[in-house]
mmCIF file of N, CA and C in Angstrom:
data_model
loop_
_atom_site.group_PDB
_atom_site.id
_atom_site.type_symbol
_atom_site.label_atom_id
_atom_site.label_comp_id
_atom_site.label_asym_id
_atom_site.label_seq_id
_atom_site.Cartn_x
_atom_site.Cartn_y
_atom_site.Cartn_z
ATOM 1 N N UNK A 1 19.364 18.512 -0.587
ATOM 2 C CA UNK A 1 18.874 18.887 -1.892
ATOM 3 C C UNK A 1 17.522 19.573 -1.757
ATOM 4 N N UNK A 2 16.928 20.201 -2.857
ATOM 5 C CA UNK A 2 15.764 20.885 -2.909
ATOM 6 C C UNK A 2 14.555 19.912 -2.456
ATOM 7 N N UNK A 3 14.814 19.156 -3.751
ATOM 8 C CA UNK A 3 13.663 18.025 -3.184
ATOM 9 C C UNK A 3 13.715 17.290 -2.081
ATOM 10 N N UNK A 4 14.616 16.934 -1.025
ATOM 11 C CA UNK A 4 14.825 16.583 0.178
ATOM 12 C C UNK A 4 14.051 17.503 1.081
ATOM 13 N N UNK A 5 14.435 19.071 0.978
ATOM 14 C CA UNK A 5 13.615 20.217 1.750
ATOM 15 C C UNK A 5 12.365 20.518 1.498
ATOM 16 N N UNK A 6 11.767 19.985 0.384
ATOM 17 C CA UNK A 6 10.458 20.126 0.266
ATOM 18 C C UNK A 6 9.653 19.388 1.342
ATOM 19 N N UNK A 7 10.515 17.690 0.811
ATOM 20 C CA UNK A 7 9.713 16.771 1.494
ATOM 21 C C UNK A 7 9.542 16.726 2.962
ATOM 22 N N UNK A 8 10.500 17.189 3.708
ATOM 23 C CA UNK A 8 10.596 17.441 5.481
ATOM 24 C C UNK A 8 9.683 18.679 5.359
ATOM 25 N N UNK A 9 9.161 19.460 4.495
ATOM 26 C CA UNK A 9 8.786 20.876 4.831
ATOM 27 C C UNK A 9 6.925 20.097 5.135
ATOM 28 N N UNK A 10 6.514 19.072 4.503
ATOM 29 C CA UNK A 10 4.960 18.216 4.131
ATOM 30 C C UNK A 10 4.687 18.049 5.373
ATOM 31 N N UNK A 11 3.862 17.935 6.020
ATOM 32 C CA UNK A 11 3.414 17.694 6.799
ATOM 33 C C UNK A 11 2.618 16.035 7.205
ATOM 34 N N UNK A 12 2.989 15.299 8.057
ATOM 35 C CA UNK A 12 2.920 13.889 8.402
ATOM 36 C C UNK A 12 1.064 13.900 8.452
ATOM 37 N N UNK A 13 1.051 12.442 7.248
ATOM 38 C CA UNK A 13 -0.561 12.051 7.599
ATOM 39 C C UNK A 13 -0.974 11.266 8.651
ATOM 40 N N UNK A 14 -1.774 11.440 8.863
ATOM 41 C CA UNK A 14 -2.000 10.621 10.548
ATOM 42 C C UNK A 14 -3.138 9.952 9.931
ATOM 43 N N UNK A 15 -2.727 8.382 10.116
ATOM 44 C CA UNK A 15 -3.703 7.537 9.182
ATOM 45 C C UNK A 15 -3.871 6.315 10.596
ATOM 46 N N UNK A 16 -5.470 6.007 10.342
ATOM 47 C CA UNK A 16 -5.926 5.191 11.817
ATOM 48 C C UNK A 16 -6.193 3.419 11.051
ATOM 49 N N UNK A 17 -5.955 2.708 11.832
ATOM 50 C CA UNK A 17 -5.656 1.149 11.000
ATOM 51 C C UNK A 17 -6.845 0.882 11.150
ATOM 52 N N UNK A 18 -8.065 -0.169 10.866
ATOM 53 C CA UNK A 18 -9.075 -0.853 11.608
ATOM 54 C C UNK A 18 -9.077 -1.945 10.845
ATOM 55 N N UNK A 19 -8.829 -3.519 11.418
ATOM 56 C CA UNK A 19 -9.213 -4.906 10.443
ATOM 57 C C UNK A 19 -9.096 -5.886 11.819
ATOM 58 N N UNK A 20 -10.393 -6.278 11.658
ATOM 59 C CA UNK A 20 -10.025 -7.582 12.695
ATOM 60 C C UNK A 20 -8.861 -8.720 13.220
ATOM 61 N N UNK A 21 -8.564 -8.746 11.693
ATOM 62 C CA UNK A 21 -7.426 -9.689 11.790
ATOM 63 C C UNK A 21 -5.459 -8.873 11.953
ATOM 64 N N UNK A 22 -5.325 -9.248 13.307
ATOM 65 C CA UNK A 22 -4.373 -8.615 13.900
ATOM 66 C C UNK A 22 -3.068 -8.563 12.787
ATOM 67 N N UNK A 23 -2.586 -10.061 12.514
ATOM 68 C CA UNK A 23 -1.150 -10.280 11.983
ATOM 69 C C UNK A 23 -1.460 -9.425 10.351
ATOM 70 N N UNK A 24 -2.834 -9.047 9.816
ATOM 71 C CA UNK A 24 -2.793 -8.351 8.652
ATOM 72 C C UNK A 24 -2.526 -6.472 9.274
ATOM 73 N N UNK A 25 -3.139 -6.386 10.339
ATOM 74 C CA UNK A 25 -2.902 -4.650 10.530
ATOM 75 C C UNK A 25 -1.629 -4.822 11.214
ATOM 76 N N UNK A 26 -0.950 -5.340 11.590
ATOM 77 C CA UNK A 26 0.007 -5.004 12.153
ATOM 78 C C UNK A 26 1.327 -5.397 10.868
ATOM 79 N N UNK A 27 1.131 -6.196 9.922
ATOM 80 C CA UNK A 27 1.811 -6.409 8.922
ATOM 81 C C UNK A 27 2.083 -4.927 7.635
ATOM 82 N N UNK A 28 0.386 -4.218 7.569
ATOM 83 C CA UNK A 28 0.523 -3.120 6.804
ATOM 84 C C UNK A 28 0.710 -1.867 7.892
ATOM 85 N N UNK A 29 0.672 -2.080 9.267
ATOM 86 C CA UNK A 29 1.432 -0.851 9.816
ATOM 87 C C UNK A 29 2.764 -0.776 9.579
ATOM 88 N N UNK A 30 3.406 -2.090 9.302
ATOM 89 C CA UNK A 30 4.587 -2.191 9.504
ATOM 90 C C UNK A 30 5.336 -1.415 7.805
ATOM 91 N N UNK A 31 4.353 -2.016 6.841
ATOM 92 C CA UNK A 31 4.593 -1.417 5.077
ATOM 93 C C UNK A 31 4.706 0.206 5.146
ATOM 94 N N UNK A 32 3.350 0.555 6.013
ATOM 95 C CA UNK A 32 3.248 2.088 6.038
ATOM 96 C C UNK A 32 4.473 2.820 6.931
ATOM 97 N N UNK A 33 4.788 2.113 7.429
ATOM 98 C CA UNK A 33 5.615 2.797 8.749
ATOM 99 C C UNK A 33 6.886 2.827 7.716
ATOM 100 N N UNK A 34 7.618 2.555 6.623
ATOM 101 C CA UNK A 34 8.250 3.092 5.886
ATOM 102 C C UNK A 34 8.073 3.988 4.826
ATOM 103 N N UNK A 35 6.640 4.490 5.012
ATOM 104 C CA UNK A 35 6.772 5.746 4.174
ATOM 105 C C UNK A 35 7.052 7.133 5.623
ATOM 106 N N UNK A 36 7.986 8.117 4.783
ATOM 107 C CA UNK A 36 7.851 8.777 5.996
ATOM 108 C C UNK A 36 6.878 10.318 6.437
ATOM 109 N N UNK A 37 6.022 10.282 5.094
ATOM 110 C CA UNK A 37 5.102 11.242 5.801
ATOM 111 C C UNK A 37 4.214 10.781 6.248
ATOM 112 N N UNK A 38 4.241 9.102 6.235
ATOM 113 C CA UNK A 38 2.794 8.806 7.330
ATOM 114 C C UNK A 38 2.829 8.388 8.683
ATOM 115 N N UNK A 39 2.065 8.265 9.176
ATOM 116 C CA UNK A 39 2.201 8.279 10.939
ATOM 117 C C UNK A 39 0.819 7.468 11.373
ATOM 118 N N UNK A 40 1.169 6.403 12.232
ATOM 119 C CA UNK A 40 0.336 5.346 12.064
ATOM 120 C C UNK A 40 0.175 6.071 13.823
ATOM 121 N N UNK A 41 -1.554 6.599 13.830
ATOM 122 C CA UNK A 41 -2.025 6.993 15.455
ATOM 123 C C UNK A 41 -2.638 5.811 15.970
ATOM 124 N N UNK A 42 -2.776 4.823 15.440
ATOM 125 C CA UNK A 42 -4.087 4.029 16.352
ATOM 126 C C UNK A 42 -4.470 2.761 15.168
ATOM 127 N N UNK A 43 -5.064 1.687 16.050
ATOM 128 C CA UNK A 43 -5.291 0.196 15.693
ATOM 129 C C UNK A 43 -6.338 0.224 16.384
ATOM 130 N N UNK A 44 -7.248 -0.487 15.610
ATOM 131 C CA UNK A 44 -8.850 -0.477 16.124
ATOM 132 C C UNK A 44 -9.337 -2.316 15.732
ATOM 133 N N UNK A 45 -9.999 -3.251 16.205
ATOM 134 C CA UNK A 45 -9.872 -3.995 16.151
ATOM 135 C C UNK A 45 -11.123 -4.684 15.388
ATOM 136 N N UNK A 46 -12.445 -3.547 15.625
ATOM 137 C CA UNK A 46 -13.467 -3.872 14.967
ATOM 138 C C UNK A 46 -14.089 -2.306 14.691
ATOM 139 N N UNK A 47 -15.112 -1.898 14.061
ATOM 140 C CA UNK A 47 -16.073 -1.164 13.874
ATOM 141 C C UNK A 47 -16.170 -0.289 14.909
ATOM 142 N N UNK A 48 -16.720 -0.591 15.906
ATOM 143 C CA UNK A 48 -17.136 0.292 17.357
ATOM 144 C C UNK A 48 -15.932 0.971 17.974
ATOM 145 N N UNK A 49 -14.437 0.143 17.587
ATOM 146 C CA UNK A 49 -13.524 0.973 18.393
ATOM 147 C C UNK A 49 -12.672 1.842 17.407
ATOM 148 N N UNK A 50 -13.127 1.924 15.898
ATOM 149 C CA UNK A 50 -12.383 2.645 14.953
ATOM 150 C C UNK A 50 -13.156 3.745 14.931
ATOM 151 N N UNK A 51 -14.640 3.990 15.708
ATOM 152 C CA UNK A 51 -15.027 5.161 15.733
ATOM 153 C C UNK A 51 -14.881 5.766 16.524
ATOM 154 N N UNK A 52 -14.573 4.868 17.348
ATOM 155 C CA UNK A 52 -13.762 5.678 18.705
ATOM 156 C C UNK A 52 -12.644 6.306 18.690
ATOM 157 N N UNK A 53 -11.839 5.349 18.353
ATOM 158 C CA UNK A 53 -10.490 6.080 18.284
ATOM 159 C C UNK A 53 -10.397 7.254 17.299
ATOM 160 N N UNK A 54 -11.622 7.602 15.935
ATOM 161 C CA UNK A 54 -11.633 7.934 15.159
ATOM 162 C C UNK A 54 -11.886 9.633 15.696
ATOM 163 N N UNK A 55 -12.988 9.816 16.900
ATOM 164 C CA UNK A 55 -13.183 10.968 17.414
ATOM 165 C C UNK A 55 -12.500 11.208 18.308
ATOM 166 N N UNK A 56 -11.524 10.336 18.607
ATOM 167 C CA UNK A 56 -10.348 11.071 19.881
ATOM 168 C C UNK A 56 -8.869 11.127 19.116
ATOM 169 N N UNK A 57 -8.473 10.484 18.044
ATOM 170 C CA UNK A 57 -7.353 10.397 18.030
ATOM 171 C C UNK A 57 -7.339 11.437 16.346
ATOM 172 N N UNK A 58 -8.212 11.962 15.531
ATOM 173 C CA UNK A 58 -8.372 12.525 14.707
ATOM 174 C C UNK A 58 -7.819 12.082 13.766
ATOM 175 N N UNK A 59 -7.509 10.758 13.093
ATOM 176 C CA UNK A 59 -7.171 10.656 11.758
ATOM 177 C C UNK A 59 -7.111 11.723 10.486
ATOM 178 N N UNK A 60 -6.389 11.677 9.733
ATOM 179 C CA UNK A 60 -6.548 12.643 8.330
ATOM 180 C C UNK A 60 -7.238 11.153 7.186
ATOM 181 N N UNK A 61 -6.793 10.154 7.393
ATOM 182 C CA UNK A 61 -6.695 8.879 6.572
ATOM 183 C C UNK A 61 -7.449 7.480 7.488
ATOM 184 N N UNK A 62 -8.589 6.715 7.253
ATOM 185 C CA UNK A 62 -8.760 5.547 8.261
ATOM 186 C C UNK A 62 -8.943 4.408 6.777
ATOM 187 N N UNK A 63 -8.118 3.246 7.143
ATOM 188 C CA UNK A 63 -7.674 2.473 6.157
ATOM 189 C C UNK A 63 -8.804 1.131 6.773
ATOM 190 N N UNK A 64 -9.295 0.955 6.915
ATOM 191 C CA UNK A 64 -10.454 0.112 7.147
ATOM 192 C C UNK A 64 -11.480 -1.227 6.311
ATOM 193 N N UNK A 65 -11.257 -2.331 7.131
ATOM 194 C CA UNK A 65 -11.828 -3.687 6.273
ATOM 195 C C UNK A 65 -13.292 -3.677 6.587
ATOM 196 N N UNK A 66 -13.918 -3.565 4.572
ATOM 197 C CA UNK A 66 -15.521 -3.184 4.996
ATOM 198 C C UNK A 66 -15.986 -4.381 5.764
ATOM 199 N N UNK A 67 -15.387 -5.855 5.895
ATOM 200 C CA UNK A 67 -16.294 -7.087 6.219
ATOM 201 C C UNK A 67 -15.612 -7.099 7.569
ATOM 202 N N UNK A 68 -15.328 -6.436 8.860
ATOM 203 C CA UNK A 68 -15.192 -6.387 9.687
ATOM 204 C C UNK A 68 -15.971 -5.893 10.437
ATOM 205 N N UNK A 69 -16.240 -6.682 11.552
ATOM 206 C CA UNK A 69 -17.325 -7.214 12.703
ATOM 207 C C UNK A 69 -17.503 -5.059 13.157
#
């Protein structure tokens, strides 16, 4: 259908996880990972490594817990 060809035509967001607490980012990678223009690049575990991953792995989207270490 039309609207089927639009949606493959969008281009995938590349969105970067960061929350200390593992079983919560790996629970909403798992929510996001059924939408299908998003694209989960990277899990960061605190602050220091979401900026890391943030300048190597280029996010469009970083979904991030402000009270994390």
């Amino acid at each position: 259908t039309r609207n089927n060809t639009l949606h493959q035509a969008l281009p995938m967001i590349r969105v970067l996880l960061a929350d200390d607490q593992i079983l919560f980012r790996q629970g909403l990678a798992s929510l996001l990972s059924l939408e299908s223009d998003l694209e989960i690049v990277g899990h960061a575990n605190h602050g220091q490594e979401a900026i890391s991953l943030a300048s190597t792995l280029h996010p469009q989207v970083i979904l991030i817990d402000v009270r994390m270490p």
